[in-house]
């Protein structure tokens, strides 16, 4: 443990969810071995805990229900997710969205005026990423004097139980290219989003560690906010991540359980 | 231009140059005949993601042009050649109408991805399939990267956005095979025993036809038919070798000045 300087002076943990706590899938997903126990140990230790996810395939309530069913002791307040943050942004700026999102996310936007849309909100729409739906979003954007595209995260891909899947970022890039616009990202690795998660965690950046499986969104995003960040070798992790040209985590751990072991030993 | 070598090959664009939609450019059939009387190889080159060589041939023959199938070189041909060179088996995201141009290419257990304009294939399942192959090392080959195209009921997404999405997700760059890529023009000359400096390209698209050909070392003649708009010739640097009213005038110039 002599080389675990990164584990000192920690008061709170920010955890990515998919690929760290569980591997998602059409069947509801499966927990990653040791992760439920690791969450319990974090809470028992007195460390603060906040989940920071780019999950946009479900409302936070349903997402938490799913996590609880998988054995995770988590409440809605402990989850920071893009959709509620996007709703705040839409209200602040008087934007009326056309939604290209997963059916199960739509209730998050119940309170938002969606008539005569003046922006497009893109989430991980999965099966809703049809040519017709993408074309509809494209035509709205290309018809706007100043197209506004808001993307809930910009992840490249993630892992489900039956394999890797394209994430919202690929479709965000497709629409950016088609309309020659730059999307505004609400979700990791956007600094504003990670800072809001940090505020909910309630500890300063230098006393927080982010743990995730995405080298860019989780590790890179957290480090830009002044946090330490670990990459787990679960979820979408690929060995080539360890040669990433721009992002280097403060450490690699095999899984969340190992990270928690080391952190608790340094308390 | 005095150091130029003798002209050995003429590349001719199709839509906008020999014909516009379903009408031949006036005098173009006759001009092509005159061109064939000269000691030059003629090739017909076009960007298409949908029409097979046979479809193109049928249309041109119907318009009265004397053309053989082997003289046609399209972005689909370029993709096919690349697949053969790399000895890979493609997942073909192309329109069904384009499939005849890939006859004989094995597609079992694919280890390459070819993207054309194929709205029926651009859905979640197929995009995920293509993505996984590319992530596992399959080359991504794009027929072209157009952002969108126009249909009667409005603008529609082209292949470019989907190629770009796959490039981003896999952190790779697609090999684009159509005009204005240099390799497209070089491939079109393959088998003609002719160097780029010995070839001239005639087309109505200043950037894709003339600019692309000149980047590849050929000379380029811009014609003021098809999609040509006034001042198009100012869009590229170096400027087109020549700008002509139409294909027959370009042929006259070649026969009188370039042989």
Coordinates of C-alpha atoms in Angstrom, one line a residue:
Chain A
X1 CA 0.0 0.0 0.0
X2 CA 3.1 2.2 0.0
X3 CA 2.2 3.7 -3.4
X4 CA -1.4 4.7 -2.5
X5 CA -0.7 8.4 -1.8
X6 CA -3.9 9.1 -3.8
X7 CA -6.0 7.6 -1.1
X8 CA -5.1 10.1 1.6
X9 CA -7.3 12.9 3.0
X10 CA -10.6 11.8 1.5
X11 CA -13.9 12.9 2.8
X12 CA -16.3 12.0 0.0
X13 CA -16.7 9.8 -3.0
X14 CA -18.4 10.5 -6.3
X15 CA -19.3 7.2 -8.0
X16 CA -20.2 6.6 -11.6
X17 CA -23.0 4.0 -11.7
X18 CA -23.1 1.9 -14.9
X19 CA -19.9 -0.1 -15.1
X20 CA -19.0 0.6 -11.5
X21 CA -22.0 -0.5 -9.4
X22 CA -23.6 -2.7 -12.1
X23 CA -23.5 -3.7 -15.8
X24 CA -26.7 -2.5 -17.3
X25 CA -28.8 -4.6 -19.7
X26 CA -32.2 -5.1 -21.2
X27 CA -32.8 -7.6 -18.4
X28 CA -32.3 -4.9 -15.7
X29 CA -28.6 -5.6 -15.4
X30 CA -26.3 -7.4 -13.0
X31 CA -24.4 -6.0 -10.0
X32 CA -20.6 -6.0 -10.2
X33 CA -19.2 -8.4 -7.6
X34 CA -18.5 -6.6 -4.3
X35 CA -20.0 -3.3 -5.3
X36 CA -23.2 -3.5 -3.1
X37 CA -21.0 -4.4 -0.1
X38 CA -18.6 -1.6 -1.0
X39 CA -21.4 1.0 -1.0
X40 CA -22.5 -0.2 2.5
X41 CA -18.9 0.0 3.7
X42 CA -18.5 3.6 2.4
X43 CA -21.7 4.7 4.2
X44 CA -20.7 2.9 7.5
X45 CA -17.3 4.6 7.4
X46 CA -18.8 8.1 7.6
X47 CA -17.5 9.1 4.1
X48 CA -19.9 11.1 2.1
X49 CA -21.3 9.5 -1.0
X50 CA -23.0 10.8 -4.2
X51 CA -23.7 8.9 -7.4
X52 CA -22.9 10.9 -10.5
X53 CA -24.4 9.3 -13.6
X54 CA -25.0 10.2 -17.2
X55 CA -27.9 7.7 -17.1
X56 CA -30.8 9.0 -19.3
X57 CA -32.8 5.9 -19.9
X58 CA -35.0 6.3 -16.9
X59 CA -36.2 8.9 -14.4
X60 CA -34.1 9.2 -11.3
X61 CA -36.9 7.6 -9.3
X62 CA -37.0 4.5 -11.5
X63 CA -33.3 4.4 -11.7
X64 CA -33.0 4.3 -7.9
X65 CA -35.7 1.7 -7.7
X66 CA -33.7 -0.5 -10.1
X67 CA -30.5 0.0 -8.1
X68 CA -32.3 -0.9 -4.9
X69 CA -33.6 -4.0 -6.4
X70 CA -30.0 -4.9 -7.4
X71 CA -29.1 -4.6 -3.7
X72 CA -27.7 -1.0 -3.5
X73 CA -28.7 1.1 -0.5
X74 CA -29.3 4.3 -2.4
X75 CA -31.8 7.2 -2.2
X76 CA -33.0 9.6 -4.9
X77 CA -31.2 12.5 -3.3
X78 CA -27.9 10.6 -3.6
X79 CA -28.1 10.6 -7.4
X80 CA -27.0 13.4 -9.7
X81 CA -28.3 12.9 -13.2
X82 CA -28.4 15.0 -16.4
X83 CA -32.2 15.3 -16.9
X84 CA -33.0 17.4 -13.8
X85 CA -30.0 19.6 -14.6
X86 CA -31.2 20.0 -18.2
X87 CA -34.7 21.0 -16.9
X88 CA -33.1 23.7 -14.8
X89 CA -31.1 25.0 -17.8
X90 CA -34.2 25.0 -20.0
X91 CA -36.2 27.0 -17.5
X92 CA -33.3 29.5 -16.9
X93 CA -33.1 30.2 -20.7
X94 CA -36.7 30.0 -21.6
X95 CA -36.0 27.1 -24.0
X96 CA -38.8 24.8 -25.2
X97 CA -37.3 21.4 -26.2
X98 CA -38.0 18.9 -28.8
X99 CA -37.0 15.7 -27.0
X100 CA -35.1 12.8 -28.7
X101 CA -34.8 10.7 -25.5
X102 CA -35.7 7.3 -24.2
X103 CA -39.4 6.9 -23.6
X104 CA -38.8 6.2 -19.9
X105 CA -37.0 9.6 -19.5
X106 CA -39.9 11.7 -20.8
X107 CA -41.6 12.1 -17.4
X108 CA -38.6 14.1 -16.2
X109 CA -39.6 16.8 -18.6
X110 CA -43.3 16.8 -17.6
X111 CA -43.1 20.4 -16.2
X112 CA -41.3 21.8 -19.3
X113 CA -43.2 23.6 -22.1
X114 CA -42.5 21.6 -25.2
X115 CA -44.8 23.5 -27.7
X116 CA -43.2 25.1 -30.7
X117 CA -39.7 23.9 -29.9
X118 CA -36.7 26.2 -30.1
X119 CA -34.1 23.6 -29.1
X120 CA -33.4 19.9 -29.3
X121 CA -32.6 17.8 -26.2
X122 CA -30.7 14.6 -27.0
X123 CA -30.4 11.8 -24.5
X124 CA -29.5 8.1 -24.8
X125 CA -32.6 7.3 -26.8
X126 CA -31.5 3.7 -27.6
X127 CA -34.2 2.1 -29.8
X128 CA -35.6 5.6 -30.4
X129 CA -32.4 6.4 -32.4
X130 CA -34.1 5.7 -35.7
X131 CA -33.3 7.4 -39.0
X132 CA -36.8 9.0 -38.9
X133 CA -36.3 10.4 -35.4
X134 CA -32.8 11.7 -36.1
X135 CA -34.1 13.3 -39.3
X136 CA -36.9 15.0 -37.4
X137 CA -34.4 16.5 -34.9
X138 CA -32.1 17.4 -37.8
X139 CA -34.8 19.3 -39.7
X140 CA -35.8 21.2 -36.6
X141 CA -32.2 22.2 -35.9
X142 CA -31.4 23.2 -39.5
X143 CA -34.6 25.2 -39.7
X144 CA -33.6 27.3 -36.6
X145 CA -31.9 30.6 -37.1
X146 CA -29.5 29.7 -34.4
X147 CA -29.7 26.0 -33.7
X148 CA -29.5 24.9 -30.0
X149 CA -28.6 21.3 -29.4
X150 CA -28.4 20.1 -25.8
X151 CA -26.9 16.7 -25.2
X152 CA -27.3 14.8 -22.0
X153 CA -23.7 13.6 -21.8
X154 CA -21.4 12.9 -24.7
X155 CA -20.3 9.4 -23.9
X156 CA -18.9 7.3 -26.8
X157 CA -20.2 3.9 -25.7
X158 CA -21.1 1.8 -22.6
X159 CA -21.4 -1.8 -21.8
X160 CA -24.6 -3.7 -21.4
X161 CA -24.8 -7.4 -20.5
X162 CA -25.1 -8.3 -24.2
X163 CA -22.2 -6.1 -25.4
X164 CA -21.0 -2.6 -26.0
X165 CA -23.6 0.0 -27.2
X166 CA -23.2 3.4 -28.8
X167 CA -23.9 6.1 -26.4
X168 CA -25.5 9.5 -26.9
X169 CA -22.2 11.1 -27.9
X170 CA -22.1 9.3 -31.3
X171 CA -25.5 10.7 -32.2
X172 CA -24.6 14.1 -30.8
X173 CA -21.6 14.2 -33.1
X174 CA -23.8 13.1 -36.0
X175 CA -26.2 16.0 -35.5
X176 CA -23.3 18.4 -34.8
X177 CA -21.8 17.5 -38.2
X178 CA -25.1 17.6 -40.1
X179 CA -26.0 21.0 -38.8
X180 CA -22.6 22.5 -38.3
X181 CA -23.3 23.3 -34.7
X182 CA -21.7 22.6 -31.3
X183 CA -23.8 20.9 -28.8
X184 CA -24.1 22.1 -25.2
X185 CA -23.4 19.1 -22.9
X186 CA -25.3 18.6 -19.7
X187 CA -23.7 15.7 -17.9
X188 CA -20.2 14.4 -17.4
X189 CA -17.6 15.6 -18.4
X190 CA -19.1 19.1 -18.4
X191 CA -17.5 21.0 -15.6
X192 CA -20.8 22.7 -14.5
X193 CA -22.5 19.3 -14.1
X194 CA -19.6 17.7 -12.1
X195 CA -19.5 20.8 -9.9
X196 CA -23.2 20.4 -9.1
X197 CA -22.6 16.8 -8.2
X198 CA -19.7 17.9 -6.0
X199 CA -22.0 20.5 -4.3
X200 CA -24.5 17.8 -3.6
X201 CA -21.7 15.6 -2.2
X202 CA -20.8 18.5 0.1
X203 CA -17.0 18.3 0.2
X204 CA -14.4 20.4 -1.5
X205 CA -12.9 19.1 -4.8
X206 CA -9.5 18.3 -3.2
X207 CA -11.1 16.1 -0.6
X208 CA -13.2 14.1 -3.1
X209 CA -12.4 11.1 -5.3
X210 CA -14.3 10.2 -8.5
X211 CA -14.5 6.6 -9.4
X212 CA -15.6 5.6 -12.8
X213 CA -15.1 3.3 -15.8
X214 CA -15.0 6.0 -18.4
X215 CA -11.5 7.4 -18.9
X216 CA -12.7 10.7 -20.5
X217 CA -16.2 11.4 -19.0
X218 CA -15.4 10.3 -15.4
X219 CA -11.7 10.5 -14.9
X220 CA -10.9 13.4 -17.2
X221 CA -14.0 15.4 -16.2
X222 CA -13.4 15.0 -12.4
X223 CA -9.7 15.9 -12.7
X224 CA -10.6 19.1 -14.6
X225 CA -12.7 20.0 -11.5
X226 CA -9.7 19.5 -9.2
X227 CA -10.8 16.1 -7.9
X228 CA -8.7 12.9 -7.9
X229 CA -10.1 10.2 -10.1
X230 CA -9.7 6.4 -10.3
X231 CA -10.6 4.2 -13.3
X232 CA -12.0 0.8 -12.4
X233 CA -11.2 -2.2 -14.6
X234 CA -14.9 -3.1 -14.9
X235 CA -17.7 -2.0 -17.2
X236 CA -16.5 -0.5 -20.5
X237 CA -12.9 -0.4 -19.3
X238 CA -10.5 -1.6 -22.1
X239 CA -6.8 -2.1 -21.6
X240 CA -6.0 0.5 -24.3
X241 CA -7.5 3.1 -21.9
X242 CA -4.3 2.9 -20.0
X243 CA -2.5 4.4 -22.9
X244 CA -4.9 7.3 -23.3
X245 CA -3.1 10.2 -24.9
X246 CA -4.6 12.9 -22.7
X247 CA -6.1 11.5 -19.5
X248 CA -4.2 9.6 -16.8
X249 CA -6.1 8.6 -13.7
X250 CA -4.6 9.0 -10.3
X251 CA -4.8 5.2 -10.0
X252 CA -6.3 2.1 -11.5
X253 CA -8.2 -0.3 -9.4
X254 CA -9.7 -3.6 -10.4
X255 CA -13.1 -2.7 -9.2
X256 CA -15.0 -0.5 -6.7
X257 CA -14.5 -3.0 -3.9
X258 CA -10.7 -2.7 -4.2
X259 CA -10.8 1.1 -4.3
X260 CA -12.9 1.1 -1.1
X261 CA -10.5 -1.3 0.6
X262 CA -7.6 1.0 0.0
X263 CA -9.5 4.2 0.8
X264 CA -10.8 2.9 4.1
X265 CA -7.3 1.7 5.1
X266 CA -6.1 5.3 4.7
X267 CA -8.8 6.9 6.8
Chain B
X1 CA 2.2 24.5 -69.3
X2 CA 4.8 23.8 -72.0
X3 CA 6.5 21.1 -69.9
X4 CA 3.3 19.1 -69.8
X5 CA 3.4 15.5 -71.0
X6 CA 1.0 14.4 -73.8
X7 CA -2.5 13.7 -72.8
X8 CA -3.3 10.1 -72.5
X9 CA -6.6 9.9 -70.5
X10 CA -9.8 11.9 -70.1
X11 CA -12.0 11.5 -67.0
X12 CA -15.6 12.6 -67.5
X13 CA -18.1 13.3 -64.7
X14 CA -21.7 12.0 -65.5
X15 CA -24.6 13.9 -63.9
X16 CA -24.2 17.6 -64.6
X17 CA -21.6 17.1 -67.3
X18 CA -22.8 14.5 -69.9
X19 CA -26.4 14.8 -68.8
X20 CA -28.5 16.8 -66.4
X21 CA -31.0 14.5 -64.7
X22 CA -32.8 12.8 -67.6
X23 CA -31.6 15.0 -70.5
X24 CA -28.3 14.8 -72.3
X25 CA -26.3 18.0 -72.5
X26 CA -26.9 19.1 -76.1
X27 CA -24.2 17.8 -78.5
X28 CA -22.6 15.7 -75.8
X29 CA -23.1 12.3 -77.5
X30 CA -21.5 13.6 -80.7
X31 CA -18.7 15.2 -78.7
X32 CA -18.0 11.9 -76.9
X33 CA -17.7 10.2 -80.3
X34 CA -15.2 12.8 -81.5
X35 CA -13.2 12.3 -78.3
X36 CA -13.1 8.6 -78.9
X37 CA -11.5 9.2 -82.3
X38 CA -8.4 10.6 -80.5
X39 CA -5.7 8.4 -79.0
X40 CA -6.9 8.8 -75.4
X41 CA -8.4 6.5 -72.8
X42 CA -11.9 7.7 -71.6
X43 CA -13.2 6.9 -68.2
X44 CA -16.5 8.0 -66.6
X45 CA -16.2 8.9 -62.9
X46 CA -19.0 9.7 -60.5
X47 CA -19.9 9.8 -56.8
X48 CA -22.8 7.6 -56.2
X49 CA -24.0 5.6 -53.2
X50 CA -27.1 4.2 -54.8
X51 CA -26.7 3.5 -58.4
X52 CA -24.8 0.4 -59.5
X53 CA -22.7 0.6 -62.7
X54 CA -25.4 -1.3 -64.5
X55 CA -28.0 1.3 -63.6
X56 CA -25.8 4.1 -64.7
X57 CA -24.9 2.3 -67.9
X58 CA -28.6 1.8 -68.7
X59 CA -29.4 5.5 -68.2
X60 CA -26.5 6.7 -70.3
X61 CA -27.2 4.2 -73.1
X62 CA -30.8 5.3 -73.0
X63 CA -29.6 8.9 -73.6
X64 CA -27.6 7.8 -76.6
X65 CA -24.1 7.6 -75.2
X66 CA -21.7 5.0 -76.5
X67 CA -20.3 3.8 -73.2
X68 CA -19.0 0.4 -71.9
X69 CA -19.5 -0.8 -68.3
X70 CA -15.8 -1.2 -67.7
X71 CA -15.2 2.5 -68.5
X72 CA -17.4 3.5 -65.5
X73 CA -15.6 4.2 -62.2
X74 CA -17.8 5.2 -59.2
X75 CA -17.3 5.7 -55.5
X76 CA -18.8 2.2 -55.1
X77 CA -16.1 0.8 -57.4
X78 CA -13.5 2.6 -55.3
X79 CA -15.0 1.0 -52.2
X80 CA -15.0 -2.4 -53.8
X81 CA -11.4 -2.1 -54.9
X82 CA -10.3 -1.1 -51.4
X83 CA -12.1 -4.1 -50.0
X84 CA -10.3 -6.4 -52.4
X85 CA -6.9 -4.8 -51.7
X86 CA -7.4 -5.1 -48.0
X87 CA -8.9 -8.6 -48.4
X88 CA -11.7 -7.8 -45.9
X89 CA -15.3 -8.9 -45.7
X90 CA -17.6 -5.9 -45.3
X91 CA -20.8 -5.2 -43.4
X92 CA -22.5 -3.2 -46.2
X93 CA -24.6 -0.3 -45.0
X94 CA -25.5 0.6 -48.6
X95 CA -28.7 0.9 -50.5
X96 CA -29.9 -2.5 -51.9
X97 CA -29.7 -1.0 -55.4
X98 CA -25.9 -0.6 -55.0
X99 CA -25.4 -4.3 -54.0
X100 CA -24.7 -5.5 -57.6
X101 CA -21.4 -3.6 -57.5
X102 CA -20.3 -5.8 -54.6
X103 CA -21.2 -9.1 -56.2
X104 CA -18.6 -11.8 -55.4
X105 CA -17.3 -10.0 -52.3
X106 CA -17.7 -12.2 -49.2
X107 CA -19.7 -10.7 -46.4
X108 CA -19.9 -13.6 -43.9
X109 CA -18.4 -12.9 -40.5
X110 CA -17.6 -9.3 -41.5
X111 CA -14.4 -7.5 -40.5
X112 CA -14.9 -4.2 -42.3
X113 CA -17.7 -1.6 -42.5
X114 CA -18.8 0.2 -45.6
X115 CA -21.2 3.2 -45.2
X116 CA -23.1 4.6 -48.1
X117 CA -26.5 6.3 -48.1
X118 CA -28.8 3.8 -46.5
X119 CA -31.5 5.3 -44.3
X120 CA -33.0 1.8 -43.9
X121 CA -29.8 0.6 -42.2
X122 CA -29.2 3.7 -40.0
X123 CA -30.9 2.4 -36.9
X124 CA -29.8 1.6 -33.4
X125 CA -29.2 -2.2 -33.9
X126 CA -27.2 -1.8 -37.1
X127 CA -25.2 1.2 -35.9
X128 CA -24.3 -0.8 -32.8
X129 CA -23.2 -3.7 -34.9
X130 CA -21.1 -1.5 -37.1
X131 CA -19.6 0.2 -34.0
X132 CA -18.6 -3.1 -32.4
X133 CA -16.8 -4.3 -35.6
X134 CA -14.9 -1.0 -35.9
X135 CA -14.0 -1.1 -32.2
X136 CA -12.6 -4.6 -32.8
X137 CA -10.4 -3.2 -35.6
X138 CA -12.5 -3.3 -38.7
X139 CA -11.7 -0.5 -41.1
X140 CA -14.5 2.1 -41.6
X141 CA -14.9 2.9 -45.3
X142 CA -17.2 5.8 -46.3
X143 CA -18.5 6.1 -49.8
X144 CA -18.7 9.8 -49.1
X145 CA -19.4 12.1 -46.1
X146 CA -22.3 14.4 -47.4
X147 CA -24.1 16.1 -44.5
X148 CA -27.5 15.9 -46.1
X149 CA -29.4 15.8 -49.3
X150 CA -32.7 17.2 -50.6
X151 CA -35.8 15.2 -51.1
X152 CA -39.1 16.4 -52.4
X153 CA -40.4 16.7 -48.8
X154 CA -37.3 18.4 -47.4
X155 CA -33.7 17.9 -46.3
X156 CA -32.6 14.4 -45.2
X157 CA -29.5 13.3 -43.3
X158 CA -26.8 11.9 -45.5
X159 CA -24.2 9.3 -44.7
X160 CA -21.7 11.9 -43.3
X161 CA -23.4 12.3 -39.9
X162 CA -23.5 8.5 -39.3
X163 CA -19.9 8.1 -40.4
X164 CA -18.9 11.0 -38.0
X165 CA -20.8 9.4 -35.1
X166 CA -19.0 6.1 -35.7
X167 CA -15.7 7.8 -36.0
X168 CA -16.2 9.6 -32.7
X169 CA -17.4 6.5 -30.8
X170 CA -14.4 4.4 -32.0
X171 CA -11.8 7.2 -32.1
X172 CA -10.9 6.3 -35.7
X173 CA -11.0 8.0 -39.0
X174 CA -13.0 6.7 -41.9
X175 CA -11.3 6.2 -45.3
X176 CA -13.4 8.2 -47.7
X177 CA -13.3 6.7 -51.1
X178 CA -15.3 9.1 -53.4
X179 CA -14.4 12.4 -55.1
X180 CA -12.7 14.6 -54.1
X181 CA -10.3 12.2 -52.5
X182 CA -6.9 11.9 -54.3
X183 CA -7.1 8.1 -54.2
X184 CA -10.4 8.1 -56.0
X185 CA -8.8 9.8 -59.0
X186 CA -5.7 7.7 -58.9
X187 CA -7.8 4.5 -58.7
X188 CA -9.8 5.7 -61.7
X189 CA -6.6 5.7 -63.7
X190 CA -5.6 2.2 -62.6
X191 CA -5.1 -0.1 -65.6
X192 CA -4.8 2.8 -68.1
X193 CA -1.0 3.0 -68.0
X194 CA -1.4 6.7 -67.5
X195 CA 0.1 9.0 -64.9
X196 CA -2.0 11.8 -63.3
X197 CA 0.0 14.4 -65.2
X198 CA -1.2 12.8 -68.4
X199 CA -4.9 13.0 -67.6
X200 CA -7.6 15.6 -67.6
X201 CA -10.8 15.6 -65.6
X202 CA -14.0 17.3 -66.9
X203 CA -16.8 18.1 -64.4
X204 CA -19.4 20.6 -63.2
X205 CA -18.4 20.5 -59.5
X206 CA -15.5 22.8 -59.0
X207 CA -14.3 21.4 -55.7
X208 CA -15.1 17.7 -56.1
X209 CA -14.3 17.3 -59.7
X210 CA -11.8 19.9 -60.7
X211 CA -10.2 20.6 -57.3
X212 CA -9.9 17.0 -56.5
X213 CA -8.4 16.0 -59.8
X214 CA -5.9 18.9 -59.7
X215 CA -4.9 17.9 -56.1
X216 CA -4.1 14.4 -57.6
X217 CA -1.9 16.0 -60.2
X218 CA -4.3 16.1 -63.2
X219 CA -5.6 19.0 -65.0
X220 CA -9.2 20.0 -64.5
X221 CA -11.8 21.5 -66.8
X222 CA -14.9 23.0 -65.3
X223 CA -18.1 23.1 -67.4
X224 CA -20.8 25.6 -66.9
X225 CA -23.6 23.0 -66.8
X226 CA -25.3 21.0 -64.1
X227 CA -24.7 22.4 -60.6
X228 CA -22.3 25.1 -61.9
X229 CA -23.0 28.6 -60.4
X230 CA -21.3 31.8 -61.6
X231 CA -17.9 32.4 -59.9
X232 CA -17.6 28.7 -58.9
X233 CA -14.2 28.8 -60.7
X234 CA -12.9 31.2 -58.0
X235 CA -13.6 28.6 -55.2
X236 CA -10.4 26.7 -55.7
X237 CA -6.7 27.5 -55.6
X238 CA -5.0 26.8 -58.0
X239 CA -7.9 27.8 -60.3
X240 CA -9.2 25.3 -62.8
X241 CA -6.9 24.7 -65.8
X242 CA -9.8 25.8 -68.0
X243 CA -13.5 26.7 -67.7
X244 CA -15.8 25.8 -70.7
X245 CA -19.4 26.4 -71.5
X246 CA -20.2 22.7 -71.7
X247 CA -18.8 19.2 -72.5
X248 CA -18.7 19.6 -76.3
X249 CA -16.6 22.8 -75.9
X250 CA -14.2 21.0 -73.5
X251 CA -13.8 18.2 -76.0
X252 CA -13.0 20.7 -78.7
X253 CA -10.3 22.3 -76.5
X254 CA -8.8 18.9 -75.8
X255 CA -8.7 17.8 -79.5
X256 CA -7.2 21.1 -80.6
X257 CA -4.9 22.1 -77.7
X258 CA -4.0 19.1 -75.6
X259 CA -3.0 16.3 -77.8

